[in-house]
Coordinates of C-alpha atoms in Angstrom, one line a residue:
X19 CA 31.3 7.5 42.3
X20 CA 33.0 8.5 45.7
X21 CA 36.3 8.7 44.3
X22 CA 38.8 11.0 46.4
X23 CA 38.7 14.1 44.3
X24 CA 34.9 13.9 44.6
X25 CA 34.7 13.2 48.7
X26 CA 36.7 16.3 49.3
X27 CA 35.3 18.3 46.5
X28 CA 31.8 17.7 49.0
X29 CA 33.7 18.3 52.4
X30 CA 34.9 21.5 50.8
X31 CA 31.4 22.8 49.5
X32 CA 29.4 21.3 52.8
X33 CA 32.0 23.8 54.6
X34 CA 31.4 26.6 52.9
X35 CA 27.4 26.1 51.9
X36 CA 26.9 25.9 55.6
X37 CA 28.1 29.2 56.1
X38 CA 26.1 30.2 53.4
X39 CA 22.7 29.2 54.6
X40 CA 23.8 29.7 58.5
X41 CA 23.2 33.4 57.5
X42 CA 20.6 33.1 54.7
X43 CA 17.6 34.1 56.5
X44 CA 19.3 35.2 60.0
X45 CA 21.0 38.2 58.4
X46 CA 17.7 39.6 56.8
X47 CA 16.0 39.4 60.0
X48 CA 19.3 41.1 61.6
X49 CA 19.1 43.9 59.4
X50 CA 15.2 44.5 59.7
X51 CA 15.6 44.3 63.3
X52 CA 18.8 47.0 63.1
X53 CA 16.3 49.6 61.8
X54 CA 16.3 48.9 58.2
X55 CA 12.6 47.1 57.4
X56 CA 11.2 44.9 55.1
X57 CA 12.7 46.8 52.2
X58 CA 16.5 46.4 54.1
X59 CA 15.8 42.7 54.4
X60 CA 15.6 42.2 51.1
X61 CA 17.9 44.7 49.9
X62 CA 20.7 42.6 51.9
X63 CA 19.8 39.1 50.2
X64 CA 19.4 41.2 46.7
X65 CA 23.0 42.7 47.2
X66 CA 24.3 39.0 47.8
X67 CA 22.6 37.4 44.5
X68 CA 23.9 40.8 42.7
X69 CA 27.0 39.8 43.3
X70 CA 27.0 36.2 42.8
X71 CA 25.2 36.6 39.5
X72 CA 27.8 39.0 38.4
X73 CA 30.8 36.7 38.9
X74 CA 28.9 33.4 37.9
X75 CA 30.1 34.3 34.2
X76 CA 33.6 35.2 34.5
X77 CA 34.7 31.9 36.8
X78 CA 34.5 29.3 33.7
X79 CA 37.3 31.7 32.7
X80 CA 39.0 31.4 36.2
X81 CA 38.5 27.2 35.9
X82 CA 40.9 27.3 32.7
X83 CA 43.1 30.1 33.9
X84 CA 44.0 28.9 37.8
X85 CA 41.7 25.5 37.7
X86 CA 39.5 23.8 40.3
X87 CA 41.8 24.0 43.5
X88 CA 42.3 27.6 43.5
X89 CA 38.9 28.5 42.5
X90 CA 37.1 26.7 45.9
X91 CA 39.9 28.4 47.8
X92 CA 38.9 31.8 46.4
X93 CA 35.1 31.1 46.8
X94 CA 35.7 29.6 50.5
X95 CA 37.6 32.7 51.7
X96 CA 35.2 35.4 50.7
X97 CA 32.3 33.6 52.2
X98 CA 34.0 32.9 55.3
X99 CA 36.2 36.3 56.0
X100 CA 33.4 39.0 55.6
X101 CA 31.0 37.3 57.6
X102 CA 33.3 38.2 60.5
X103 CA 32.5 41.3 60.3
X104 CA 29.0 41.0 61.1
X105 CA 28.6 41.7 65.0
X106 CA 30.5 45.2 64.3
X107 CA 27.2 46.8 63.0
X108 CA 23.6 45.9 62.1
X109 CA 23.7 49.0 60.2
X110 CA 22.8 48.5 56.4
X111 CA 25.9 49.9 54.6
X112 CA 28.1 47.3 56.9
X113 CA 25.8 44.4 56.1
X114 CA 25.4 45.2 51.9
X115 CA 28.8 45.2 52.0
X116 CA 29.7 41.8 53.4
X117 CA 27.0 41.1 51.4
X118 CA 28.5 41.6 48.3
X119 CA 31.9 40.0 49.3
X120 CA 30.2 36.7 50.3
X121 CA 28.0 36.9 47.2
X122 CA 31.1 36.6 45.0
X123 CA 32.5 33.7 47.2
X124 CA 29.0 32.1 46.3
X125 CA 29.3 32.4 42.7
X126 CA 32.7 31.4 42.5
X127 CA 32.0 28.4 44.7
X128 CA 29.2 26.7 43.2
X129 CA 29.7 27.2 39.8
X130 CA 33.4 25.0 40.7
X131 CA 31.2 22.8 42.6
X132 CA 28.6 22.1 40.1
X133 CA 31.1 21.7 37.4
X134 CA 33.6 19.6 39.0
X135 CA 30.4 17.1 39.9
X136 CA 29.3 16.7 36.4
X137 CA 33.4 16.3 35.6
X138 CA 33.6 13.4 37.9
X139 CA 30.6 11.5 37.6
X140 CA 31.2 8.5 35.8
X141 CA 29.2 7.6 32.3
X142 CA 25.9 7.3 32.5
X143 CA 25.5 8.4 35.8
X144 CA 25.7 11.9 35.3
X145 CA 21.6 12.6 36.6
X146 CA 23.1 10.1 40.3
X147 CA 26.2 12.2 40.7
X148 CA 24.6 15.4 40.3
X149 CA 21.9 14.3 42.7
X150 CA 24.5 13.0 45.3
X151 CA 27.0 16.1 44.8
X152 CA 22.9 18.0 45.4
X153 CA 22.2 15.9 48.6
X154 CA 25.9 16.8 49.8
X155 CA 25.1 20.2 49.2
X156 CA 21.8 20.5 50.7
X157 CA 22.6 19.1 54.0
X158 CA 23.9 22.7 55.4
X159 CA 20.5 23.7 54.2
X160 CA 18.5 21.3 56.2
X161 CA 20.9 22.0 59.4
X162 CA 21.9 25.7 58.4
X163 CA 18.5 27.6 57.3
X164 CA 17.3 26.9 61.0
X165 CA 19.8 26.5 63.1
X166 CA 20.6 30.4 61.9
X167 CA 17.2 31.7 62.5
X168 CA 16.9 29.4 66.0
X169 CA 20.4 30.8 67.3
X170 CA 19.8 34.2 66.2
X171 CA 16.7 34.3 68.3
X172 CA 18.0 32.0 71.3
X173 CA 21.3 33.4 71.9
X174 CA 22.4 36.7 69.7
X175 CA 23.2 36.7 66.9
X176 CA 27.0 37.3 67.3
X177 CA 27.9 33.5 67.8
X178 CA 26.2 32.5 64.6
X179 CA 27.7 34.9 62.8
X180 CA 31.2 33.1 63.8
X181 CA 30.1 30.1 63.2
X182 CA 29.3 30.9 59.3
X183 CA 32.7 32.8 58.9
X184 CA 34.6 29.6 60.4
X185 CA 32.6 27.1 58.7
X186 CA 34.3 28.1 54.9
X187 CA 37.4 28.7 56.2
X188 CA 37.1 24.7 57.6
X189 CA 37.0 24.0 54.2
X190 CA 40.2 24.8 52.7
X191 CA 41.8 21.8 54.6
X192 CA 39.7 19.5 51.9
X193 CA 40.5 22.1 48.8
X194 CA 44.4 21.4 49.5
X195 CA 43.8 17.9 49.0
X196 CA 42.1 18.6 45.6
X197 CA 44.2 17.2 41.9
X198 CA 45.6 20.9 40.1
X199 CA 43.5 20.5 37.4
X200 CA 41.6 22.5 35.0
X201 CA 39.1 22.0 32.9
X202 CA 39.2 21.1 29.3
X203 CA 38.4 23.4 26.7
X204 CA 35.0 22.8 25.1
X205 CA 34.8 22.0 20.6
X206 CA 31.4 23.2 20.4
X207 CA 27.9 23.0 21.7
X208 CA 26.2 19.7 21.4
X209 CA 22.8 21.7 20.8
X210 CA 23.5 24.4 18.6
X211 CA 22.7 28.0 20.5
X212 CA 20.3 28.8 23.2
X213 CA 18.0 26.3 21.9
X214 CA 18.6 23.4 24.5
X215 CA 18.9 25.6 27.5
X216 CA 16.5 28.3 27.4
X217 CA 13.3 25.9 28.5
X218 CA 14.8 24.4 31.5
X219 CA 16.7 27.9 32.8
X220 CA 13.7 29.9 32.8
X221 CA 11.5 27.3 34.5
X222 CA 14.1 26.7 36.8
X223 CA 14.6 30.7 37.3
X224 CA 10.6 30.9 38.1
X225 CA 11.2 28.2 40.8
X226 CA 14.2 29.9 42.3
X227 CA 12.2 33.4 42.7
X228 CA 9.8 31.2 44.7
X229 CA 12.7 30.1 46.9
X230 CA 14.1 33.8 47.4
X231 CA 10.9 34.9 48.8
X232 CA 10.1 32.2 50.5
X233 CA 13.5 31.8 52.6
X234 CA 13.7 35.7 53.2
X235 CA 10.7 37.3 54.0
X236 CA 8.8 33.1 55.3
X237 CA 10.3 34.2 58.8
X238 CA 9.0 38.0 58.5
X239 CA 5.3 36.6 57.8
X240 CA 5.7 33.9 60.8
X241 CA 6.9 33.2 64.1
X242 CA 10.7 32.3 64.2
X243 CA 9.6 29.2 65.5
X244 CA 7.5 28.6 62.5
X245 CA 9.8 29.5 59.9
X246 CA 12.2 27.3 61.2
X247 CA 9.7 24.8 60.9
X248 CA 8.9 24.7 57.8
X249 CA 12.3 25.8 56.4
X250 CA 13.1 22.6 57.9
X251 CA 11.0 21.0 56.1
X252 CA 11.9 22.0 53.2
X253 CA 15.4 21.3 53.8
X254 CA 14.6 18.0 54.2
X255 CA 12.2 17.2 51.0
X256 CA 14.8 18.8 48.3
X257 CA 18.5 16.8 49.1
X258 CA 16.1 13.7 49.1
X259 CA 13.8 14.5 45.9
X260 CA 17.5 15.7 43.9
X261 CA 18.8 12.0 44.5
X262 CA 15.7 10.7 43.5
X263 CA 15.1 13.1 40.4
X264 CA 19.4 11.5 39.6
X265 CA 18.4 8.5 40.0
X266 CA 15.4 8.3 37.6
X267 CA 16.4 10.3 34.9
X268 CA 19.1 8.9 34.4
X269 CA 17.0 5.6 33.9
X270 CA 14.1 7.4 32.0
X271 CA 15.2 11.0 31.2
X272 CA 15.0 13.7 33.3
X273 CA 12.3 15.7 30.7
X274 CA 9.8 13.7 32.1
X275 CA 10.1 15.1 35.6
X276 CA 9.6 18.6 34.7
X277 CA 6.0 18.9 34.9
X278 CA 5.6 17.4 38.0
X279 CA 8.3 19.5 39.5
X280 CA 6.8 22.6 38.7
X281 CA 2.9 21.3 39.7
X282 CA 4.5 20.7 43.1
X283 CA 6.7 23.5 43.7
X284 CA 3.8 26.2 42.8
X285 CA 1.5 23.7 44.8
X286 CA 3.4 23.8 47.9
X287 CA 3.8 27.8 47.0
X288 CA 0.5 28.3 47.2
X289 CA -0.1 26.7 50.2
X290 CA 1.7 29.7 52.1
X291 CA -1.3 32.0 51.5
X292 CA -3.0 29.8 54.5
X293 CA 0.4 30.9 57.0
X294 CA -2.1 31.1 60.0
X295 CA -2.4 27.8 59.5
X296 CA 0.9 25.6 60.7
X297 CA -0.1 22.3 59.2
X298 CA -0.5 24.4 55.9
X299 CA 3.0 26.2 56.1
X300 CA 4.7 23.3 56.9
X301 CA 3.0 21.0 54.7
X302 CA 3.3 23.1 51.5
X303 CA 6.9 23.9 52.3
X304 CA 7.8 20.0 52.8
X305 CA 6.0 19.8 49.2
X306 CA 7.9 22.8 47.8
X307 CA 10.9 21.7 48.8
X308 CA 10.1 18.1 46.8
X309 CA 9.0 19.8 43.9
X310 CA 12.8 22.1 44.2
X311 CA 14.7 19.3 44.5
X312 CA 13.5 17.2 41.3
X313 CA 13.6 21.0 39.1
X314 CA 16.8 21.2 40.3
X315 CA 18.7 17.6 39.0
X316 CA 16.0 17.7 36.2
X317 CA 17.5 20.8 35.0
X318 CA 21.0 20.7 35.4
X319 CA 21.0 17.5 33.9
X320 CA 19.4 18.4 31.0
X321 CA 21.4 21.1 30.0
X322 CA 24.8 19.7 31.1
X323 CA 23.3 16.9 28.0
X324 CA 22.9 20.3 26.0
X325 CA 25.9 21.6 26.5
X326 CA 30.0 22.3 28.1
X327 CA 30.5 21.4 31.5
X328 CA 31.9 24.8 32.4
X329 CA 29.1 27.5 30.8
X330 CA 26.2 25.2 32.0
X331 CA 27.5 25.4 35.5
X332 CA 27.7 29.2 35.2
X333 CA 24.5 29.7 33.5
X334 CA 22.5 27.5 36.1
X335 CA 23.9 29.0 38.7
X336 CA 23.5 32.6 37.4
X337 CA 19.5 31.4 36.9
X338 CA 19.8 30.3 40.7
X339 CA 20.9 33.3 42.1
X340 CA 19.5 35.9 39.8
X341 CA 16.1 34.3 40.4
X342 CA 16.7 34.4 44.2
X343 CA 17.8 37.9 44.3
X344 CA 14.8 38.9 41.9
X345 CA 12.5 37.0 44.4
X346 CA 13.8 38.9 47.6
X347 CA 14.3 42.1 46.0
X348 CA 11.0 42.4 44.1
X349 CA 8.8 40.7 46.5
X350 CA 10.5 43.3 49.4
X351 CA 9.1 46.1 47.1
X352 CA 5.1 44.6 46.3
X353 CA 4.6 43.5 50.1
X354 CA 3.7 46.1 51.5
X355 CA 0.9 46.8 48.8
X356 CA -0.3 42.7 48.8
X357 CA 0.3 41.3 52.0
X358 CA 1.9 37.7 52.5
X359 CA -0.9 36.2 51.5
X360 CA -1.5 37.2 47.9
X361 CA 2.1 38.0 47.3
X362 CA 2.9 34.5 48.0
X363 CA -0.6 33.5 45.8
X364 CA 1.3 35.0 42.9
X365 CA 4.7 33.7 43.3
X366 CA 2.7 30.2 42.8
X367 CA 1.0 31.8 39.7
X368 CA 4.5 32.4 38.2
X369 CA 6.0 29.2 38.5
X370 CA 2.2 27.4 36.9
X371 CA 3.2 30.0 33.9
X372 CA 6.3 27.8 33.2
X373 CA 4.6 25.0 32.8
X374 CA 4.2 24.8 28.3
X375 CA 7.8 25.0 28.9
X376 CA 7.9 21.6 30.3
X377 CA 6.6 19.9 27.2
X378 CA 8.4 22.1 24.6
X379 CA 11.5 21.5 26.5
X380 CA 11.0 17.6 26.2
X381 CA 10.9 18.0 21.8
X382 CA 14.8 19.4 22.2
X383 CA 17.2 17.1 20.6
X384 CA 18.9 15.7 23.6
X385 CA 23.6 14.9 23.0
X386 CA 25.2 12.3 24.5
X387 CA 26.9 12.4 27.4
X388 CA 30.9 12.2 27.6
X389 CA 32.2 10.4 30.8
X390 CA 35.6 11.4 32.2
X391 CA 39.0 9.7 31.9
X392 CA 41.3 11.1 33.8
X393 CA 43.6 14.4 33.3
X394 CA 45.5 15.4 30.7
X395 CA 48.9 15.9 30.4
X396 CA 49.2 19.4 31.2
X397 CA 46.8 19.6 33.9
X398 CA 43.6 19.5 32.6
X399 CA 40.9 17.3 32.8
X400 CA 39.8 15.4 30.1
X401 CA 36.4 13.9 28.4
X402 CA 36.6 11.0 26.1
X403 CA 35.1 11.9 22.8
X404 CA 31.3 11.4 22.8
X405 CA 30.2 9.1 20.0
X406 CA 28.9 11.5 17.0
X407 CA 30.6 14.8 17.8
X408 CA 34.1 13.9 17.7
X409 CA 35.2 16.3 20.5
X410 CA 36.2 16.2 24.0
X411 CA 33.2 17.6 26.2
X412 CA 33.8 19.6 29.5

């Protein structure tokens, strides 16, 4: 499993995910505090999921043009250059704009990332390698979502917005290591259509409004010390509860860990409408995050069994960061007429209304999986042919 290409393919994305979430919820609470309000706050994380989910499906097109190496370098350098900018102005037109820029780095970076994963994770251990390449992935989380909103606060936020320019730019030392390969060119779908996909994108989009709201406008509705609290805690619950969700589908499928995803993601959600009460906010975040985590290796593995390597990717991580974006942006705009409280009562309501999806979604025909081989001879990597369908899968 932690072959070379793999090891740096992590160090690369660690590098540049850190970045990401060092400035997640610190620059929302920058902008607010720059003059811009609730509304600014999550205009800026709207701007950056805007942009992310409108270069998500052009990169499985840069994969087979320029391959895997030059698409992390790409994705590193626009999440790590623009961030510099940051101390210049906490004015709003300033901040959307980095915004965007680091936005598309995003896009381009973990649709690579997620793709490469299910590329190098050997057969039958597709569900583990997600969920390790997920763990790998979620550490800046559990060290970043904090540590941006505790440095902010204790010293300025100038330093930490260094620190998330540098930290992607790190990375590049582990994407010059990476093989030049590309990806090999899909035959065909191994579930005909939108058919295999749909259920676990759109309960997985319900769960990733939940997140947007939660991350962005958590620290708005609390102290900073709070926040970072519980945004610890739930940086903790999903790495650990992705392994896990791996590691047991790929023993008993990962349908079967739908439905309790989704009961404990809205459970923890709805535990935010108590967020006078600390035991409450950190407690339902800690069981938000576990219910995140398994939703998130439950389905991305189920739809990289549905379908191409590549477009899953791009289509998961569209869901991801459209459903983020949606959350901030749209939850920014009903605030001020709910309060925290109830808004965050009917975020929980939301993701409960996925939940029929979760059984329909088990009665989809589910393909085989294709494990890697190695590279082909002009560069790109290859998929032995996956018994039934005749055709290289990836």
């Amino acid at each position: 499993m932690l072959t070379r290409s793999m090891n740096l393919m992590m160090a690369a994305s660690v590098g540049g995910m850190f970045g990401f979430y060092l400035l997640f919820a610190a620059v929302p609470l920058y902008v607010a505090s720059g003059g811009a309000g609730e509304v600014g706050a999550g205009l800026v994380t709207g701007a950056m999921m805007l942009s992310t989910v409108l270069v998500e499906p052009a990169v499985p097109w840069l994969l087979s043009r320029f391959g895997y190496r030059a698409a992390m370098a790409l994705g590193l350098a626009l999440l790590g250059l623009p961030a510099l900018l940051l101390p210049f102005s906490s004015g709003l037109p300033l901040v959307l704009a980095v915004s965007l820029l680091r936005g598309a780095g995003l896009g381009v970076l973990v649709v690579t990332g997620t793709a490469l994963a299910a590329e190098l994770s050997p057969a039958g251990r597709r569900g583990e390698g997600l969920g390790l390449y997920g763990v790998a992935v979620g550490l800046p989380s559990l060290a970043g979502l904090p540590l941006g909103l505790w440095a902010g606060d204790a010293l300025g936020f100038t330093p930490v917005f260094v620190a998330a320019g540098l930290a992607p730019l790190a990375g590049l030392a582990a994407v010059a290591g990476l093989p030049s390969v590309r990806p090999a060119r899909a035959a065909g779908d191994r579930v005909s259509g939108l058919r295999g996909l749909a259920g676990p994108a759109l309960i997985f989009a319900a769960v990733t409004v939940a997140i947007g709201v939660l991350v962005t406008f958590l620290p708005l509705a609390v102290s900073p010390a709070q926040a970072s609290a519980a945004l610890l805690a739930q940086s903790i619950g999903t790495p650990a509860a992705r392994w896990w969700a791996g590691r047991f589908g790929d023993r008993h499928g990962s349908a079967r860990l739908l439905a309790p995803g989704v009961l404990a993601a809205a459970g923890g959600t709805a535990l935010q409408v108590w967020t006078a009460e600390p035991v409450a906010l950190i407690a339902g975040m800690a069981l938000f995050g576990i219910g995140f985590g398994v939703l998130q290796n439950a389905t991305l593995a189920l739809m990289f069994e549905r379908g191409p390597a590549g477009r899953v990717s791009a289509l998961w991580n569209l869901v991801y960061d459209a459903g983020m974006g949606a959350g901030a942006m749209g939850f920014g705009l009903i605030v001020g007429r709910t309060g925290f409280p109830l808004g965050f009562g009917l975020v929980a309501v939301l993701i409960v209304a996925t939940l029929p999806l979760t059984w329909t979604s088990r009665r989809v025909r589910q393909g085989k999986r294709s494990p890697i081989t190695g590279a082909h001879a002009d560069g790109r990597l290859g998929t032995s042919p996956s018994p039934g369908n005749g055709a290289n899968a990836g």
